[in-house]
């Protein structure tokens, strides 16, 4: 038994994974405090979304697309426009722990740990050295912007995206270098799509650049085959999100897609960082920590020496990571010419988000540098550097936010629209996922009664019974054609029937669900949210894609 334990303790993988777990635990120490400000900035939105989605799922609402109690009881959708991976993650841990806040914290810890492990795997394969890999994984977890996402911004979706970026590049590396396990690309890309739209776009851009610098390998038909197979899996499995999102986008105008809603030149220019912010954090910086840290800067200083001594076959990849890291760093600052960039890149909203990619690429570079310049580089060398970095990062603890008391999400007032201009609504963000007409009529939402309105013609409405996204009523009309407005914000997927016959719905001028009742008689109206045919078909495509991916992985591993 003692010999087995000694063998385990000497195992390099065991030592490295253990260190990564310890670092993840240290980075998550503030999570142990009950008064950690988990609702600050984006936190309230993510936890509210998990709460609302879970309540919708318990009521049998199709995929939890619409949260019925938000928007003053008229319904609000995050899940048609924003990937639901983080929401599902928080819900799973809520079920286990019994609390949304604890579920949020447990999910955050898992994301922290997996980001380090996946980075460890990527750099270990690239450098063929586990000790270099464990340093990269540790630096990645400790990146100040990574921790800012968790403790200052509470941007759990962007925080979670950190763990999928290494998988995307590991998959590409394996495809180009023919190292096996090409399906990492599918797992990483699918995870990003379901997690964070902006991170998906920018990761795709850097991934395309990585493929282009290895363009000579693209002459190999086998590489194209694996790229095509992974692309097929990505498209199929994510279709249950992308197809309903596109359907919603083309069904009507939603606020999130308007030019002045999120991606504006003004927000881009105003949020570029002064150069000093990447070197030092000051008290007046609002708690945001964008600095690289002196230990990173010192390790980057060895880049020139590393390029000179490394083997030529590794140089191209290394230089890509180095240059990409500095480009991402530059993109975060006032030195980058954002005004000259294509408008679609403005979706990033805040240039300092590029620090995510600077953290990713430069963590790789720094770890490789240490492996190259330290003679006979071993685990203890990585451990010393990690300890120094940990001490420095822990000194930033003062930027973590705490409150006197943290309410459970069930006790918070959520989804209440007041009609004020530019209001931030708990559970709804800035109401950016409302139809544009509803967004412009927020005062109407705030003052509207939760019942059917007659817009055109005359009608008597009796026995109204609304339960979530299901509603029944008896309507007596007195005109050939009567238009009514239902007490639901307009999203695709509602089904309306009069005496069992389907009626076509439309968006009213107020951004609500409307329909026409043609008969001059008394009818029974039934309203349900059942999802569209496209939603159902895309769900089947995703299920088929998952099955095919599992079979593909099983087959590849069996052949190996």
mmCIF file of N, CA, C and O in Angstrom, residues 453-508:
data_model
loop_
_atom_site.group_PDB
_atom_site.id
_atom_site.type_symbol
_atom_site.label_atom_id
_atom_site.label_comp_id
_atom_site.label_asym_id
_atom_site.label_seq_id
_atom_site.Cartn_x
_atom_site.Cartn_y
_atom_site.Cartn_z
ATOM 1 N N UNK A 453 -56.416 43.334 -23.581
ATOM 2 C CA UNK A 453 -56.898 44.637 -24.016
ATOM 3 C C UNK A 453 -57.528 44.499 -25.409
ATOM 4 O O UNK A 453 -57.004 43.761 -26.251
ATOM 5 N N UNK A 454 -58.605 45.213 -25.661
ATOM 6 C CA UNK A 454 -59.199 45.264 -26.992
ATOM 7 C C UNK A 454 -58.612 46.465 -27.720
ATOM 8 O O UNK A 454 -58.755 47.606 -27.278
ATOM 9 N N UNK A 455 -57.952 46.220 -28.826
ATOM 10 C CA UNK A 455 -57.293 47.290 -29.581
ATOM 11 C C UNK A 455 -58.190 47.854 -30.682
ATOM 12 O O UNK A 455 -58.130 49.033 -31.022
ATOM 13 N N UNK A 456 -59.027 46.994 -31.254
ATOM 14 C CA UNK A 456 -59.876 47.416 -32.380
ATOM 15 C C UNK A 456 -61.185 46.643 -32.326
ATOM 16 O O UNK A 456 -61.184 45.430 -32.126
ATOM 17 N N UNK A 457 -62.291 47.358 -32.514
ATOM 18 C CA UNK A 457 -63.597 46.723 -32.448
ATOM 19 C C UNK A 457 -64.139 46.739 -31.032
ATOM 20 O O UNK A 457 -63.613 47.412 -30.135
ATOM 21 N N UNK A 458 -65.189 45.969 -30.818
ATOM 22 C CA UNK A 458 -65.815 45.879 -29.509
ATOM 23 C C UNK A 458 -65.904 44.423 -29.081
ATOM 24 O O UNK A 458 -66.179 43.537 -29.888
ATOM 25 N N UNK A 459 -65.691 44.195 -27.789
ATOM 26 C CA UNK A 459 -65.747 42.832 -27.277
ATOM 27 C C UNK A 459 -65.975 42.856 -25.773
ATOM 28 O O UNK A 459 -65.595 43.807 -25.085
ATOM 29 N N UNK A 460 -66.581 41.810 -25.289
ATOM 30 C CA UNK A 460 -66.744 41.588 -23.856
ATOM 31 C C UNK A 460 -65.896 40.380 -23.489
ATOM 32 O O UNK A 460 -66.020 39.310 -24.096
ATOM 33 N N UNK A 461 -65.029 40.571 -22.495
ATOM 34 C CA UNK A 461 -64.107 39.504 -22.098
ATOM 35 C C UNK A 461 -64.487 39.016 -20.709
ATOM 36 O O UNK A 461 -64.591 39.805 -19.770
ATOM 37 N N UNK A 462 -64.671 37.704 -20.584
ATOM 38 C CA UNK A 462 -65.095 37.118 -19.319
ATOM 39 C C UNK A 462 -64.181 35.948 -18.948
ATOM 40 O O UNK A 462 -63.505 35.359 -19.792
ATOM 41 N N UNK A 463 -64.210 35.636 -17.659
ATOM 42 C CA UNK A 463 -63.515 34.437 -17.132
ATOM 43 C C UNK A 463 -62.043 34.367 -17.544
ATOM 44 O O UNK A 463 -61.543 33.302 -17.924
ATOM 45 N N UNK A 464 -61.364 35.497 -17.479
ATOM 46 C CA UNK A 464 -59.920 35.491 -17.768
ATOM 47 C C UNK A 464 -59.180 34.710 -16.681
ATOM 48 O O UNK A 464 -59.379 34.947 -15.487
ATOM 49 N N UNK A 465 -58.348 33.820 -17.097
ATOM 50 C CA UNK A 465 -57.555 33.030 -16.151
ATOM 51 C C UNK A 465 -56.134 32.883 -16.703
ATOM 52 O O UNK A 465 -55.909 32.138 -17.648
ATOM 53 N N UNK A 466 -55.225 33.612 -16.126
ATOM 54 C CA UNK A 466 -53.832 33.584 -16.587
ATOM 55 C C UNK A 466 -52.957 32.921 -15.536
ATOM 56 O O UNK A 466 -52.914 33.339 -14.389
ATOM 57 N N UNK A 467 -52.251 31.871 -15.943
ATOM 58 C CA UNK A 467 -51.300 31.170 -15.082
ATOM 59 C C UNK A 467 -49.981 31.031 -15.826
ATOM 60 O O UNK A 467 -49.843 30.160 -16.687
ATOM 61 N N UNK A 468 -49.038 31.908 -15.509
ATOM 62 C CA UNK A 468 -47.761 31.889 -16.214
ATOM 63 C C UNK A 468 -47.945 32.183 -17.684
ATOM 64 O O UNK A 468 -48.509 33.206 -18.064
ATOM 65 N N UNK A 469 -47.521 31.266 -18.534
ATOM 66 C CA UNK A 469 -47.635 31.452 -19.980
ATOM 67 C C UNK A 469 -48.833 30.720 -20.566
ATOM 68 O O UNK A 469 -48.923 30.548 -21.777
ATOM 69 N N UNK A 470 -49.753 30.316 -19.706
ATOM 70 C CA UNK A 470 -51.004 29.695 -20.143
ATOM 71 C C UNK A 470 -52.164 30.604 -19.744
ATOM 72 O O UNK A 470 -52.189 31.160 -18.647
ATOM 73 N N UNK A 471 -53.123 30.735 -20.649
ATOM 74 C CA UNK A 471 -54.239 31.639 -20.375
ATOM 75 C C UNK A 471 -55.493 31.166 -21.106
ATOM 76 O O UNK A 471 -55.413 30.647 -22.223
ATOM 77 N N UNK A 472 -56.629 31.348 -20.466
ATOM 78 C CA UNK A 472 -57.923 31.085 -21.110
ATOM 79 C C UNK A 472 -58.860 32.256 -20.829
ATOM 80 O O UNK A 472 -58.698 32.980 -19.838
ATOM 81 N N UNK A 473 -59.816 32.447 -21.722
ATOM 82 C CA UNK A 473 -60.824 33.502 -21.542
ATOM 83 C C UNK A 473 -61.994 33.237 -22.471
ATOM 84 O O UNK A 473 -61.873 32.536 -23.490
ATOM 85 N N UNK A 474 -63.152 33.796 -22.130
ATOM 86 C CA UNK A 474 -64.322 33.769 -23.007
ATOM 87 C C UNK A 474 -64.494 35.163 -23.580
ATOM 88 O O UNK A 474 -64.520 36.159 -22.844
ATOM 89 N N UNK A 475 -64.598 35.248 -24.926
ATOM 90 C CA UNK A 475 -64.676 36.551 -25.585
ATOM 91 C C UNK A 475 -65.916 36.607 -26.477
ATOM 92 O O UNK A 475 -66.122 35.752 -27.341
ATOM 93 N N UNK A 476 -66.731 37.633 -26.262
ATOM 94 C CA UNK A 476 -67.884 37.902 -27.122
ATOM 95 C C UNK A 476 -67.571 39.134 -27.965
ATOM 96 O O UNK A 476 -67.323 40.221 -27.438
ATOM 97 N N UNK A 477 -67.500 38.981 -29.282
ATOM 98 C CA UNK A 477 -67.176 40.091 -30.169
ATOM 99 C C UNK A 477 -68.441 40.637 -30.825
ATOM 100 O O UNK A 477 -69.433 39.914 -30.987
ATOM 101 N N UNK A 478 -68.361 41.932 -31.229
ATOM 102 C CA UNK A 478 -69.512 42.590 -31.844
ATOM 103 C C UNK A 478 -69.186 43.169 -33.220
ATOM 104 O O UNK A 478 -69.975 43.904 -33.786
ATOM 105 N N UNK A 479 -68.006 42.863 -33.734
ATOM 106 C CA UNK A 479 -67.590 43.330 -35.054
ATOM 107 C C UNK A 479 -67.088 42.153 -35.870
ATOM 108 O O UNK A 479 -66.780 41.084 -35.337
ATOM 109 N N UNK A 480 -66.986 42.386 -37.168
ATOM 110 C CA UNK A 480 -66.507 41.327 -38.046
ATOM 111 C C UNK A 480 -65.076 40.920 -37.716
ATOM 112 O O UNK A 480 -64.694 39.769 -37.860
ATOM 113 N N UNK A 481 -64.293 41.889 -37.302
ATOM 114 C CA UNK A 481 -62.898 41.592 -36.967
ATOM 115 C C UNK A 481 -62.498 42.401 -35.738
ATOM 116 O O UNK A 481 -62.590 43.622 -35.736
ATOM 117 N N UNK A 482 -62.091 41.715 -34.700
ATOM 118 C CA UNK A 482 -61.697 42.366 -33.455
ATOM 119 C C UNK A 482 -60.230 42.053 -33.171
ATOM 120 O O UNK A 482 -59.811 40.892 -33.203
ATOM 121 N N UNK A 483 -59.454 43.100 -32.902
ATOM 122 C CA UNK A 483 -58.042 42.914 -32.538
ATOM 123 C C UNK A 483 -57.894 43.016 -31.035
ATOM 124 O O UNK A 483 -58.421 43.944 -30.413
ATOM 125 N N UNK A 484 -57.166 42.070 -30.472
ATOM 126 C CA UNK A 484 -56.909 42.109 -29.030
ATOM 127 C C UNK A 484 -55.404 42.019 -28.767
ATOM 128 O O UNK A 484 -54.637 41.541 -29.606
ATOM 129 N N UNK A 485 -55.019 42.511 -27.621
ATOM 130 C CA UNK A 485 -53.620 42.423 -27.182
ATOM 131 C C UNK A 485 -53.584 41.574 -25.924
ATOM 132 O O UNK A 485 -54.253 41.872 -24.935
ATOM 133 N N UNK A 486 -52.787 40.512 -25.964
ATOM 134 C CA UNK A 486 -52.665 39.599 -24.831
ATOM 135 C C UNK A 486 -51.627 40.125 -23.842
ATOM 136 O O UNK A 486 -50.692 40.828 -24.238
ATOM 137 N N UNK A 487 -51.719 39.772 -22.584
ATOM 138 C CA UNK A 487 -50.766 40.260 -21.573
ATOM 139 C C UNK A 487 -49.441 39.495 -21.600
ATOM 140 O O UNK A 487 -48.996 38.943 -20.590
ATOM 141 N N UNK A 488 -48.829 39.451 -22.784
ATOM 142 C CA UNK A 488 -47.544 38.777 -22.970
ATOM 143 C C UNK A 488 -46.663 39.604 -23.903
ATOM 144 O O UNK A 488 -47.113 40.009 -24.982
ATOM 145 N N UNK A 489 -45.398 39.818 -23.489
ATOM 146 C CA UNK A 489 -44.415 40.438 -24.383
ATOM 147 C C UNK A 489 -44.227 39.530 -25.591
ATOM 148 O O UNK A 489 -44.229 38.302 -25.472
ATOM 149 N N UNK A 490 -44.015 40.122 -26.760
ATOM 150 C CA UNK A 490 -43.941 39.346 -28.003
ATOM 151 C C UNK A 490 -42.602 38.611 -28.145
ATOM 152 O O UNK A 490 -41.542 39.228 -28.280
ATOM 153 N N UNK A 491 -42.676 37.281 -28.095
ATOM 154 C CA UNK A 491 -41.555 36.401 -28.438
ATOM 155 C C UNK A 491 -42.135 35.255 -29.268
ATOM 156 O O UNK A 491 -43.283 34.837 -29.039
ATOM 157 N N UNK A 492 -41.380 34.742 -30.241
ATOM 158 C CA UNK A 492 -41.898 33.621 -31.038
ATOM 159 C C UNK A 492 -42.093 32.381 -30.172
ATOM 160 O O UNK A 492 -41.285 32.100 -29.285
ATOM 161 N N UNK A 493 -43.167 31.652 -30.443
ATOM 162 C CA UNK A 493 -43.417 30.415 -29.710
ATOM 163 C C UNK A 493 -44.772 30.348 -29.041
ATOM 164 O O UNK A 493 -45.168 29.293 -28.541
ATOM 165 N N UNK A 494 -45.515 31.477 -29.033
ATOM 166 C CA UNK A 494 -46.862 31.456 -28.455
ATOM 167 C C UNK A 494 -47.850 30.842 -29.445
ATOM 168 O O UNK A 494 -47.767 31.078 -30.649
ATOM 169 N N UNK A 495 -48.798 30.064 -28.926
ATOM 170 C CA UNK A 495 -49.872 29.478 -29.741
ATOM 171 C C UNK A 495 -51.202 29.961 -29.180
ATOM 172 O O UNK A 495 -51.452 29.854 -27.976
ATOM 173 N N UNK A 496 -52.050 30.495 -30.066
ATOM 174 C CA UNK A 496 -53.359 31.012 -29.661
ATOM 175 C C UNK A 496 -54.438 30.273 -30.453
ATOM 176 O O UNK A 496 -54.329 30.127 -31.672
ATOM 177 N N UNK A 497 -55.465 29.813 -29.738
ATOM 178 C CA UNK A 497 -56.577 29.114 -30.384
ATOM 179 C C UNK A 497 -57.908 29.720 -29.939
ATOM 180 O O UNK A 497 -58.059 30.118 -28.775
ATOM 181 N N UNK A 498 -58.845 29.809 -30.887
ATOM 182 C CA UNK A 498 -60.220 30.222 -30.584
ATOM 183 C C UNK A 498 -61.124 29.050 -30.905
ATOM 184 O O UNK A 498 -61.234 28.636 -32.066
ATOM 185 N N UNK A 499 -61.742 28.489 -29.839
ATOM 186 C CA UNK A 499 -62.566 27.272 -29.995
ATOM 187 C C UNK A 499 -61.790 26.158 -30.685
ATOM 188 O O UNK A 499 -62.294 25.447 -31.558
ATOM 189 N N UNK A 500 -60.503 26.035 -30.323
ATOM 190 C CA UNK A 500 -59.664 24.959 -30.839
ATOM 191 C C UNK A 500 -59.039 25.218 -32.190
ATOM 192 O O UNK A 500 -58.250 24.400 -32.676
ATOM 193 N N UNK A 501 -59.372 26.353 -32.822
ATOM 194 C CA UNK A 501 -58.807 26.677 -34.146
ATOM 195 C C UNK A 501 -57.649 27.671 -33.963
ATOM 196 O O UNK A 501 -57.814 28.702 -33.306
ATOM 197 N N UNK A 502 -56.486 27.358 -34.548
ATOM 198 C CA UNK A 502 -55.303 28.216 -34.387
ATOM 199 C C UNK A 502 -55.513 29.580 -35.025
ATOM 200 O O UNK A 502 -56.093 29.692 -36.118
ATOM 201 N N UNK A 503 -55.058 30.598 -34.336
ATOM 202 C CA UNK A 503 -55.133 31.975 -34.817
ATOM 203 C C UNK A 503 -53.711 32.515 -34.968
ATOM 204 O O UNK A 503 -52.861 32.292 -34.109
ATOM 205 N N UNK A 504 -53.468 33.220 -36.031
ATOM 206 C CA UNK A 504 -52.159 33.813 -36.266
ATOM 207 C C UNK A 504 -51.928 34.972 -35.300
ATOM 208 O O UNK A 504 -52.812 35.787 -35.067
ATOM 209 N N UNK A 505 -50.722 35.036 -34.732
ATOM 210 C CA UNK A 505 -50.396 36.125 -33.813
ATOM 211 C C UNK A 505 -49.530 37.161 -34.525
ATOM 212 O O UNK A 505 -48.937 36.887 -35.570
ATOM 213 N N UNK A 506 -49.456 38.351 -33.960
ATOM 214 C CA UNK A 506 -48.598 39.408 -34.486
ATOM 215 C C UNK A 506 -48.115 40.265 -33.322
ATOM 216 O O UNK A 506 -48.596 40.123 -32.186
ATOM 217 N N UNK A 507 -47.165 41.124 -33.605
ATOM 218 C CA UNK A 507 -46.651 42.040 -32.582
ATOM 219 C C UNK A 507 -47.451 43.335 -32.628
ATOM 220 O O UNK A 507 -47.587 43.950 -33.684
ATOM 221 N N UNK A 508 -47.955 43.752 -31.500
ATOM 222 C CA UNK A 508 -48.700 45.007 -31.439
ATOM 223 C C UNK A 508 -47.743 46.188 -31.405
ATOM 224 O O UNK A 508 -46.519 46.021 -31.278
#
